[in-house]
Structures are given as C-alpha cells and as structure tokens.
Coordinates of C-alpha atoms and ligand atoms in Angstrom, one line a residue:
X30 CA -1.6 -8.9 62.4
X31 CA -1.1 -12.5 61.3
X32 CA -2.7 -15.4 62.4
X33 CA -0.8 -17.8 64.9
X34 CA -0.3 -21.7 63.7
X35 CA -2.7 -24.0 64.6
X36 CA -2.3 -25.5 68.3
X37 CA -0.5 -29.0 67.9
X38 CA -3.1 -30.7 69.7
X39 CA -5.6 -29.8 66.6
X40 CA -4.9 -31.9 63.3
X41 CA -5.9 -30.0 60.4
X42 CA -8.9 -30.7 58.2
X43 CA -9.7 -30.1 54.5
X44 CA -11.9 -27.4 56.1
X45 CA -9.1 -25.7 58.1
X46 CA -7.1 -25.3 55.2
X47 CA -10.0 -23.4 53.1
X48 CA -10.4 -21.4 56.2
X49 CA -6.4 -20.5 56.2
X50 CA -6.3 -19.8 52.6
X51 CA -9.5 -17.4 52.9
X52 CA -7.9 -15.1 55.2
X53 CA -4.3 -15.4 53.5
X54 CA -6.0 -13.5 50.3
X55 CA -8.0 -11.1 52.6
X56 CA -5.0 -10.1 54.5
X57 CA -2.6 -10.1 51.2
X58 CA -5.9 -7.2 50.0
X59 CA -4.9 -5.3 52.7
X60 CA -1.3 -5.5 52.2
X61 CA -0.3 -1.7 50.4
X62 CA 3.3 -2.2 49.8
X63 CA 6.0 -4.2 48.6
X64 CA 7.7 -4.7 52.3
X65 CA 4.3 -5.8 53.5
X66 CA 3.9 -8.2 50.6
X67 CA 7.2 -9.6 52.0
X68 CA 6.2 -9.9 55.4
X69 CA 2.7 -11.6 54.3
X70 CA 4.8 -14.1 51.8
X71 CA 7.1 -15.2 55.0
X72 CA 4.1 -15.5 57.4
X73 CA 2.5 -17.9 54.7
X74 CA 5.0 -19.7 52.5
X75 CA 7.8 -18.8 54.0
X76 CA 10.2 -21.7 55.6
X77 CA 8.5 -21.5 59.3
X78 CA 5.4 -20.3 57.3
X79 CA 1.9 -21.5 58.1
X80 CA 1.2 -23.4 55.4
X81 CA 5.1 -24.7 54.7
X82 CA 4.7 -25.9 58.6
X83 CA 1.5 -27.9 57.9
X84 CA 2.7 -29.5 54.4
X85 CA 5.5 -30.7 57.0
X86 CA 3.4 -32.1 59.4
X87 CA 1.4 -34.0 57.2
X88 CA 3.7 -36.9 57.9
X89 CA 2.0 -37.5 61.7
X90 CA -1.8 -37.7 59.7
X91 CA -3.4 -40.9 59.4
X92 CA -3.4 -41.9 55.6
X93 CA -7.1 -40.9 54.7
X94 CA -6.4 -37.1 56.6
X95 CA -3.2 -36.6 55.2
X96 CA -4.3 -37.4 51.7
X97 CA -7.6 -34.9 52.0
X98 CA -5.4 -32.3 53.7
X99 CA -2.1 -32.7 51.5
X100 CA -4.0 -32.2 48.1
X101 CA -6.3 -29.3 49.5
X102 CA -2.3 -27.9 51.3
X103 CA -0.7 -28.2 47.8
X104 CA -3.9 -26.3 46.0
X105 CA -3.6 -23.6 48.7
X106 CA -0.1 -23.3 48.1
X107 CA -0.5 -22.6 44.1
X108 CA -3.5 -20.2 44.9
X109 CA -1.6 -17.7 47.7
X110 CA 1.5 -18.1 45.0
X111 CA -0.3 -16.5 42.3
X112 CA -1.9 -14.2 44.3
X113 CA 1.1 -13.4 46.2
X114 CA 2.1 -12.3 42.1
X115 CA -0.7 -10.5 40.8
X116 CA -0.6 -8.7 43.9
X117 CA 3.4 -7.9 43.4
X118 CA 2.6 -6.7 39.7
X119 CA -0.6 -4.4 41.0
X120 CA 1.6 -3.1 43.5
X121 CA 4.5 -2.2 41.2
X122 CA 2.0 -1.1 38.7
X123 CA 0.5 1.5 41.2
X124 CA 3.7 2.6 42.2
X125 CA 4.9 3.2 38.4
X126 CA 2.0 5.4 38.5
X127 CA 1.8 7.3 41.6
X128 CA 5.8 8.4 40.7
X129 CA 4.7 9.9 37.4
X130 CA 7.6 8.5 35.7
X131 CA 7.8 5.9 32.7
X132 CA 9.6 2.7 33.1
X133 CA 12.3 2.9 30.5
X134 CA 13.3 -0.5 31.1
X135 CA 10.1 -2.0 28.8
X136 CA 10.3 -3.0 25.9
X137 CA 9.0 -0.5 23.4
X138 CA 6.0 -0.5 20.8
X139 CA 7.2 -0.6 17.5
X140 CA 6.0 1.9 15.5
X141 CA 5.1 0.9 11.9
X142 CA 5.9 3.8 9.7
X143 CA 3.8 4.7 6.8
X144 CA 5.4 5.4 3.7
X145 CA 4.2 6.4 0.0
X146 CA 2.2 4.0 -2.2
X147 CA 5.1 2.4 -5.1
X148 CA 2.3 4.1 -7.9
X149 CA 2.7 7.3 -6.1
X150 CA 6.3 7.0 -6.0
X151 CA 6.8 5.8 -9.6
X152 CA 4.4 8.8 -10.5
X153 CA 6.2 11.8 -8.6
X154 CA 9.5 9.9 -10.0
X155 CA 8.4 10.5 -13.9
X156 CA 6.4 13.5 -13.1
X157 CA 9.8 15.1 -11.4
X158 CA 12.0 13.6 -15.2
X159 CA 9.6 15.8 -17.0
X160 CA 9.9 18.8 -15.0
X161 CA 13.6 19.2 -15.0
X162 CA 12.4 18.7 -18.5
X163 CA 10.4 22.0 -18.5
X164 CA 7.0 20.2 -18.6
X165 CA 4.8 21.4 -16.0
X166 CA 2.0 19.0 -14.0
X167 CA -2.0 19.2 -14.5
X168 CA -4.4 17.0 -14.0
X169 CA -8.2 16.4 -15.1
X170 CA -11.3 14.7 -14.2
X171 CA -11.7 11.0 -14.0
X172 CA -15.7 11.7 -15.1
X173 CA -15.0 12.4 -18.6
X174 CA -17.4 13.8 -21.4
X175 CA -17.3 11.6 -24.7
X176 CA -16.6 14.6 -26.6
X177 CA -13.4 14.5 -24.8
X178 CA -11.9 11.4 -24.4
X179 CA -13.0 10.3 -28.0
X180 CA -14.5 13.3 -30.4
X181 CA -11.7 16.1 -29.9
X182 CA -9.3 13.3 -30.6
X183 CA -10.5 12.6 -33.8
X184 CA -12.4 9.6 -32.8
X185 CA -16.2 10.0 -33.8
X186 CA -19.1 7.9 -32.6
X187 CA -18.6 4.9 -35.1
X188 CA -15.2 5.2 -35.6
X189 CA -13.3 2.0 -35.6
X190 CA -10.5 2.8 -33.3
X191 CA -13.5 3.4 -30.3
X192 CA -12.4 -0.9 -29.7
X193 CA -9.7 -0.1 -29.0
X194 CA -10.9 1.5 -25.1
X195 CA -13.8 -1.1 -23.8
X196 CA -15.1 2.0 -21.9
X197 CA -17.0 1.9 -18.8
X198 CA -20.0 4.2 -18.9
X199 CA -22.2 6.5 -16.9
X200 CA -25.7 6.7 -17.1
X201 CA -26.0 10.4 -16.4
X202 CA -26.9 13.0 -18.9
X203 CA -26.0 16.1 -18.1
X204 CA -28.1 19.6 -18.5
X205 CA -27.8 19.7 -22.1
X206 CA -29.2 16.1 -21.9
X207 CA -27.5 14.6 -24.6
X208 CA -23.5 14.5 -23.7
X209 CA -22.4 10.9 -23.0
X210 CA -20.5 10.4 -20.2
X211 CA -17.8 7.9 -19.4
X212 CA -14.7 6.8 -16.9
X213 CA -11.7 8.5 -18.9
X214 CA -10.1 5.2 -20.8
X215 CA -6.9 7.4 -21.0
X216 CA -5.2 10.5 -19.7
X217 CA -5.5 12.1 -23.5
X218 CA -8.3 13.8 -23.4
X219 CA -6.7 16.5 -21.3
X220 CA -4.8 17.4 -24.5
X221 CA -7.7 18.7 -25.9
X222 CA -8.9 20.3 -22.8
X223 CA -5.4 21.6 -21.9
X224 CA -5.3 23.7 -25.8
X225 CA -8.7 24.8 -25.6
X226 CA -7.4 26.8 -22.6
X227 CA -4.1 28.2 -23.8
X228 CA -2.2 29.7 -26.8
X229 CA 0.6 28.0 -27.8
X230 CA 3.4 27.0 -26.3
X231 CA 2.8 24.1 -24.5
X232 CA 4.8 21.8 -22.5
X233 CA 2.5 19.7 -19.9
X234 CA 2.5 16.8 -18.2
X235 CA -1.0 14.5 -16.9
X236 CA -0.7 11.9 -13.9
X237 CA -4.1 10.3 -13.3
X238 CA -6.2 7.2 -13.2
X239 CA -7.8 5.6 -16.3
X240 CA -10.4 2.8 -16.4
X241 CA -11.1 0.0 -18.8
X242 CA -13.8 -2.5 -19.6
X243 CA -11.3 -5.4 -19.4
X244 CA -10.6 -8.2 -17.9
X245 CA -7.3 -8.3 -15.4
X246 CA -4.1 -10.4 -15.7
X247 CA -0.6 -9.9 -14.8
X248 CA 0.0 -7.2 -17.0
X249 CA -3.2 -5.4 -17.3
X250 CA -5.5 -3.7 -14.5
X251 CA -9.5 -2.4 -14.9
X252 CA -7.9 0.3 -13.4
X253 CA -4.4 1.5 -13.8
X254 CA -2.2 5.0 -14.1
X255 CA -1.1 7.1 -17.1
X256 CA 0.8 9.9 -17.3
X257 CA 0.2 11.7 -20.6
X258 CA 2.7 14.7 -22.1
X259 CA 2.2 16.9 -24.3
X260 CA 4.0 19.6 -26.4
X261 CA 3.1 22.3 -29.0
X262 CA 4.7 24.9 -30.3
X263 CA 6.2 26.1 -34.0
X264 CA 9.1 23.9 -35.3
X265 CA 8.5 20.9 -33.1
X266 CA 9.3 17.3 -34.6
X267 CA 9.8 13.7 -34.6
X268 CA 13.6 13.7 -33.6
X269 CA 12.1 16.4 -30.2
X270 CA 9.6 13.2 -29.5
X271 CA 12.3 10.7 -29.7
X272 CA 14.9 13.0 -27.4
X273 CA 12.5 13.8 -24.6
X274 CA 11.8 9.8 -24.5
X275 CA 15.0 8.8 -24.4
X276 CA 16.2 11.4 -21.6
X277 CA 12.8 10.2 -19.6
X278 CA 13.8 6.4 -20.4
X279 CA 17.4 7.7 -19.1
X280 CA 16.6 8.9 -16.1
X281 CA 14.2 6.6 -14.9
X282 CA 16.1 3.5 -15.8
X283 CA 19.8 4.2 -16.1
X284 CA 22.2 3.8 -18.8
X285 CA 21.7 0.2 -19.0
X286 CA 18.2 -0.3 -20.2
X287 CA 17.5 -0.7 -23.9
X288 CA 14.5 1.6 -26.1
X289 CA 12.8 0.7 -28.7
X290 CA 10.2 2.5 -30.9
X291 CA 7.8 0.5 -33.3
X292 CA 5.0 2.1 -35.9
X293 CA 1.5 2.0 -34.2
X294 CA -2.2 3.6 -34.4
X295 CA -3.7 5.7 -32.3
X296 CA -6.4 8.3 -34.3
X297 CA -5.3 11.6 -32.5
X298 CA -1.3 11.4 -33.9
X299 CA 0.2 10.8 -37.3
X300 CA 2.9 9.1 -37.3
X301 CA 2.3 7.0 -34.1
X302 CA 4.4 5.0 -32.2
X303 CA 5.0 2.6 -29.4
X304 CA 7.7 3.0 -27.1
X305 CA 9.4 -0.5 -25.2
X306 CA 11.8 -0.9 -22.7
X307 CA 14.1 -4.1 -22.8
X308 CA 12.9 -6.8 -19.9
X309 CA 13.8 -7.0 -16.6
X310 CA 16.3 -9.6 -15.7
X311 CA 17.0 -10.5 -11.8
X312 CA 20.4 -9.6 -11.4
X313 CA 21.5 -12.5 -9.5
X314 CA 19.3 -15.6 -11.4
X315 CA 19.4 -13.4 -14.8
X316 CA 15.6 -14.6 -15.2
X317 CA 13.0 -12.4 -16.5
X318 CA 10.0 -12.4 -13.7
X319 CA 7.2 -11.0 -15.9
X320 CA 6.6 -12.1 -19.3
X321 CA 9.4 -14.7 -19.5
X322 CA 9.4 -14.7 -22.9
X323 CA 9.4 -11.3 -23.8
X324 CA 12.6 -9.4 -24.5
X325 CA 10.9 -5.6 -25.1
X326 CA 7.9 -4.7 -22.9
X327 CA 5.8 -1.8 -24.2
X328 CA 5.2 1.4 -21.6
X329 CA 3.5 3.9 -24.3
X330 CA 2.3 5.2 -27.3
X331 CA 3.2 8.2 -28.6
X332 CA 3.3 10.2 -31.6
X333 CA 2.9 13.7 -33.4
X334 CA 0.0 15.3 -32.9
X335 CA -2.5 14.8 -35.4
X336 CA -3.5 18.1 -37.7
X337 CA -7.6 17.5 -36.8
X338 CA -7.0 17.6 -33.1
X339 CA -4.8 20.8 -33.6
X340 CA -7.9 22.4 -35.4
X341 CA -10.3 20.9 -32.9
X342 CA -8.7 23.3 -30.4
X343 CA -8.1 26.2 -32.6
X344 CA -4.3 25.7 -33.3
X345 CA -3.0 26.6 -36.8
X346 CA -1.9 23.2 -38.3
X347 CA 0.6 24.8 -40.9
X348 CA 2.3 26.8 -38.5
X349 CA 2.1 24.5 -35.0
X350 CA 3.6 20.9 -34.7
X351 CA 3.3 18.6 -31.5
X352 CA 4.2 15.2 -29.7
X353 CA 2.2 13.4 -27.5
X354 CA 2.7 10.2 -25.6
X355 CA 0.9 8.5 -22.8
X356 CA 2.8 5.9 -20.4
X357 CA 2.1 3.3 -17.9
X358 CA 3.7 4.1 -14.3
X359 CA 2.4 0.6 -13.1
X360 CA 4.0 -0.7 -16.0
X361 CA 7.2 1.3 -15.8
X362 CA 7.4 0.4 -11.7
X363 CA 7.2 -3.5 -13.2
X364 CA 10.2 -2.9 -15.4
X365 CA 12.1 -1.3 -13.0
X366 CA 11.7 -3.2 -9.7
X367 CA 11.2 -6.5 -11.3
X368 CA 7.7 -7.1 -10.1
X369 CA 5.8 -9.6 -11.4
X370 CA 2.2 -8.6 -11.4
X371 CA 0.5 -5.5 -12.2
X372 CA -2.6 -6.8 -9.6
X373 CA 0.1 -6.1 -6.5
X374 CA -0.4 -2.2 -7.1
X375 CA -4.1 -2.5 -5.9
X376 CA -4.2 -5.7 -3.6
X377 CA -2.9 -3.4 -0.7
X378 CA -0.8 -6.9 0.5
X379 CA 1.6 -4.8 3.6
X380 CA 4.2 -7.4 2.5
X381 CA 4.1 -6.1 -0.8
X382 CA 4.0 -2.2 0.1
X383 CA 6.7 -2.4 2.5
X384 CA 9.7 -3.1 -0.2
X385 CA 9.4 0.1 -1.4
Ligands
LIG429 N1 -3.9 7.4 -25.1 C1 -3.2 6.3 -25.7 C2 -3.7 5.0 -25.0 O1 -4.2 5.0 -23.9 C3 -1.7 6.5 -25.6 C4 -1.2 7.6 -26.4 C5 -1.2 8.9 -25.8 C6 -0.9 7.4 -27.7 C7 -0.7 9.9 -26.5 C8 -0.4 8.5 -28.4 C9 -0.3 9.7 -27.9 O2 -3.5 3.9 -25.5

C-alpha cells in the first residue's frame, strides 16, 4: 500500500520531496479509520518513516542539495502533520456521528436565560401590593382623546394647569372630526373612563405607559410608567388615602424607609398631595447614588377626588368621596435598587438587565 524509500543510490531533489508529500495526502484521503491513520502516520513520520529517514540522511548531501532538500523536507513535514490532524478530527467527527451518540465529554453551550424587564417586575410588584389591597388591575389606551386625559379631569382647553403635561400630539381627527388626540401624558384619564363605565364602588388599579414633551435626564424619561389607583365609594376620606399609601410604601420598601406627604396641585383632586420616599443610601458607602443631595424623592401625586370630575361621570358629589394617586414604577425601582438613572430602563444595556 505504501510507497518503498527511495533507492540509496538516488539523492533526493526538491522535486522528489513535492512528489513524496503529494501522494502522502492522497493516500492519508484514502485512509477511513483511525488504525489506518496510524499506520499512514508511521509509514511517513514515524521513526523509520520516509520522510524521518530522508531528514536523516540529509547529512551525506552536498551543501547546496541539502539546503534545497532540508527546507522543502521540514515544509513537508509541517504539511502531512496538519493533515495527519484535520484528518484525525474528520475522522473522529464522522465517527461521533455514524454512533448516533453525543459526546458528553464537550464543553457545553451556555444558555443565557431570559428574565423579566426590572419595569415589568417593579410593575407586577405594586400591581400585586394593591391587590392583596382589594384593588383590581385595568388598563387603557396609550392613544388618548383630549377630552380624556384633560377635559373630564377638570382641565379645559386654556386652562393653566394644561403646562403642566408638554403633550405630544397626533394629527388625526377622528369621525366626528373635531376630537384632539394625544399620547396619554398620564395614566388618569382612565379614572374618568373607568366611572363612566361603572356604579360605585370602585377600587382599581392602572399600569401603563405615559409620554411627555420633555427633555430626558437622570430622573425624567419622554417616556416612562405610571400606575394610577383609584377609589370611590360613600364615606371614603383623607385618613383611607394616607393608609392605603403607607401599606403600599410598606410593602414595597420595608419597615425602614421613611414617607412623607406635602400639599400640591393637580386640577382633578382637592386637597392634593405629593407623596416622597426618603433617599436611597448604599448600604455599605452610606452615599446616596441619585440625587446626592436630596433627602425625600417624590414617587406620586395623589389626592381626593375632585367634586367636577365626580359629576363629569355621573357620581353624586354629596353622597360619594374618592382618592386618587398616580406613581412612578421607574421612579419607585430607583429608590429601591439604588439605581442611578432613570435612562437604564430603556437603553436595553444586557449588563444592566441582568441584576435583576
Ligand atoms: N396624573 C398626575 C401626574 O401625572 C398624578 C396624579 C394622579 C395626581 C392622581 C393626583 C391624582 O402628575
């Protein structure tokens, strides 16, 4: 099967080497198993090998030969090496594969598992504090009508208070041709849509996305969360507003976090408030990592719900009272994981959804 060493009397050339090495790798094709591959690796580079016996007798060559030979000798003898180990790989590869089985002995793929965005997870976190609360979950469109997210909370076209939400508009009319249309600024106007559509009681919760004309920095987004709550029903007051908040701050926080409620406006309650949680401190540098000089940071407004939006929707002022609040998840997930910018939520850095 394998070729017989050159006759003594014959010195090798460059020529004879090529010749050698060209029907090493034909012969190592052929070769269809791992014994083979053995016997083809002796024949060659083994110690009586062909090519092993002429690197040997290079010594008898005159200089210029043995120099011509030696290099082309040493080139052959990387080539039918690497060949000799692609071959060995093919060979084990095909084998692998013709048993059926897998080799257990590779190292495995890791698998990356997927997990839930942190705003998702801070949202079914506050969503689930409300329900053990009684409050159930609905949810509204993003698309809002004007007479929604500002007339039916008692801000008219003019008023004011309309500053407060840069609003992003659509230019759509609809069929009626003359009902403005915007991205919601806030999650309230599904208290309005939320009466119109039941009697009292009511005890609701509203996740969704809000957008505003703003510009972005650590602590504001274009684009951000709420949740918004609302309850209605006869004999509800400020000290049921104040309890419910307290419980959510309770279990979302802990015990250790501090509350505190200030006056503020919104049209659509009377009294309002605002609702703050005490800053995040690093437990082991005791810094605060967002707004270093800030001991409260605010999370929501709140308050009871105004008489006029109670009308709007058909309610009875005189004989139903109401609280409503709207909250910052994003926010909230700051405050409670120490993070440092509300722009992580939506740069979709792995690094940063991984922690959570
Ligand atoms: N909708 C208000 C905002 O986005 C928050 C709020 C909700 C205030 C409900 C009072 C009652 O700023």
């Amino acid at each position: 099967m394998f070729a017989v060493s050159a006759p003594d009397n014959q010195s090798p050339t460059p020529e004879s080497v090529d010749a050698m090495t060209q029907a090493a790798l034909g012969e190592l094709d052929a070769v269809s198993d791992a014994p083979a591959a053995e016997d083809w690796r002796v024949s060659y580079l083994g110690r009586r090998g062909q090519l092993t016996m002429l690197l040997r007798g290079l010594s008898g060559l005159d200089p210029d030969l043995r120099r011509a030979v030696g290099a082309r000798a040493n080139q052959a003898k990387s080539t039918l090496e690497e060949a000799l180990a692609r071959r060995t790989r093919e060979l084990a590869q095909a084998a692998l594969e013709a048993s059926g089985r897998l080799d257990v002995t590779l190292p495995g793929r890791p698998v990356i598992a997927g997990r839930l965005h942190p705003t998702t997870q801070i949202v079914r976190e506050i969503c689930s504090a409300f329900m053990a609360m009684g409050f159930s979950v609905v949810e509204g469109p993003e698309v809002e009508l004007d007479h929604y997210n500002f007339e039916m909370l008692n801000i008219p076209a003019g008023h004011p208070a309309r500053d407060m939400w840069n609003s992003l508009w659509i230019d759509y009319r609809n069929e009626q041709g003359q009902q403005p249309m915007l991205l919601r600024t806030h999650t309230s106007p599904m208290q309005a849509r939320v009466m119109e559509a039941q009697e009292p009681p009511v005890r609701v919760i509203v996740p969704g996305k809000c957008y505003r004309y703003e510009a972005t920095d650590a602590t504001h987004e274009w684009h951000f969360y709420q949740i918004e709550g609302l309850a209605v029903a006869e004999g509800i007051t400020f000290a049921d507003l104040k309890g419910t908040l307290y419980e959510f701050a309770r279990r979302v926080f802990g015990d250790d976090r501090q509350i505190r409620f200030r006056c503020d406006y919104f049209p659509f309650v009377e009294p309002g408030v605002d609702m703050s949680i005490s800053n995040f401190r690093d437990p082991t540098t005791g810094q605060r990592p967002i707004n270093r000089d800030e001991d409260w940071i605010e999370i929501m407004g709140a308050g009871m719900v105004h008489p006029k939006v109670l009308a709007g929707v058909g309610y009875d002022p005189q004989r139903y009272t109401g609280f409503a609040f709207g909250m910052g998840p994003e926010r909230i997930g700051m405050l409670k994981y120490g993070i440092d910018d509300i722009r992580h939520f939506y740069s979709n850095d792995v690094r940063f959804l991984r922690q959570f």
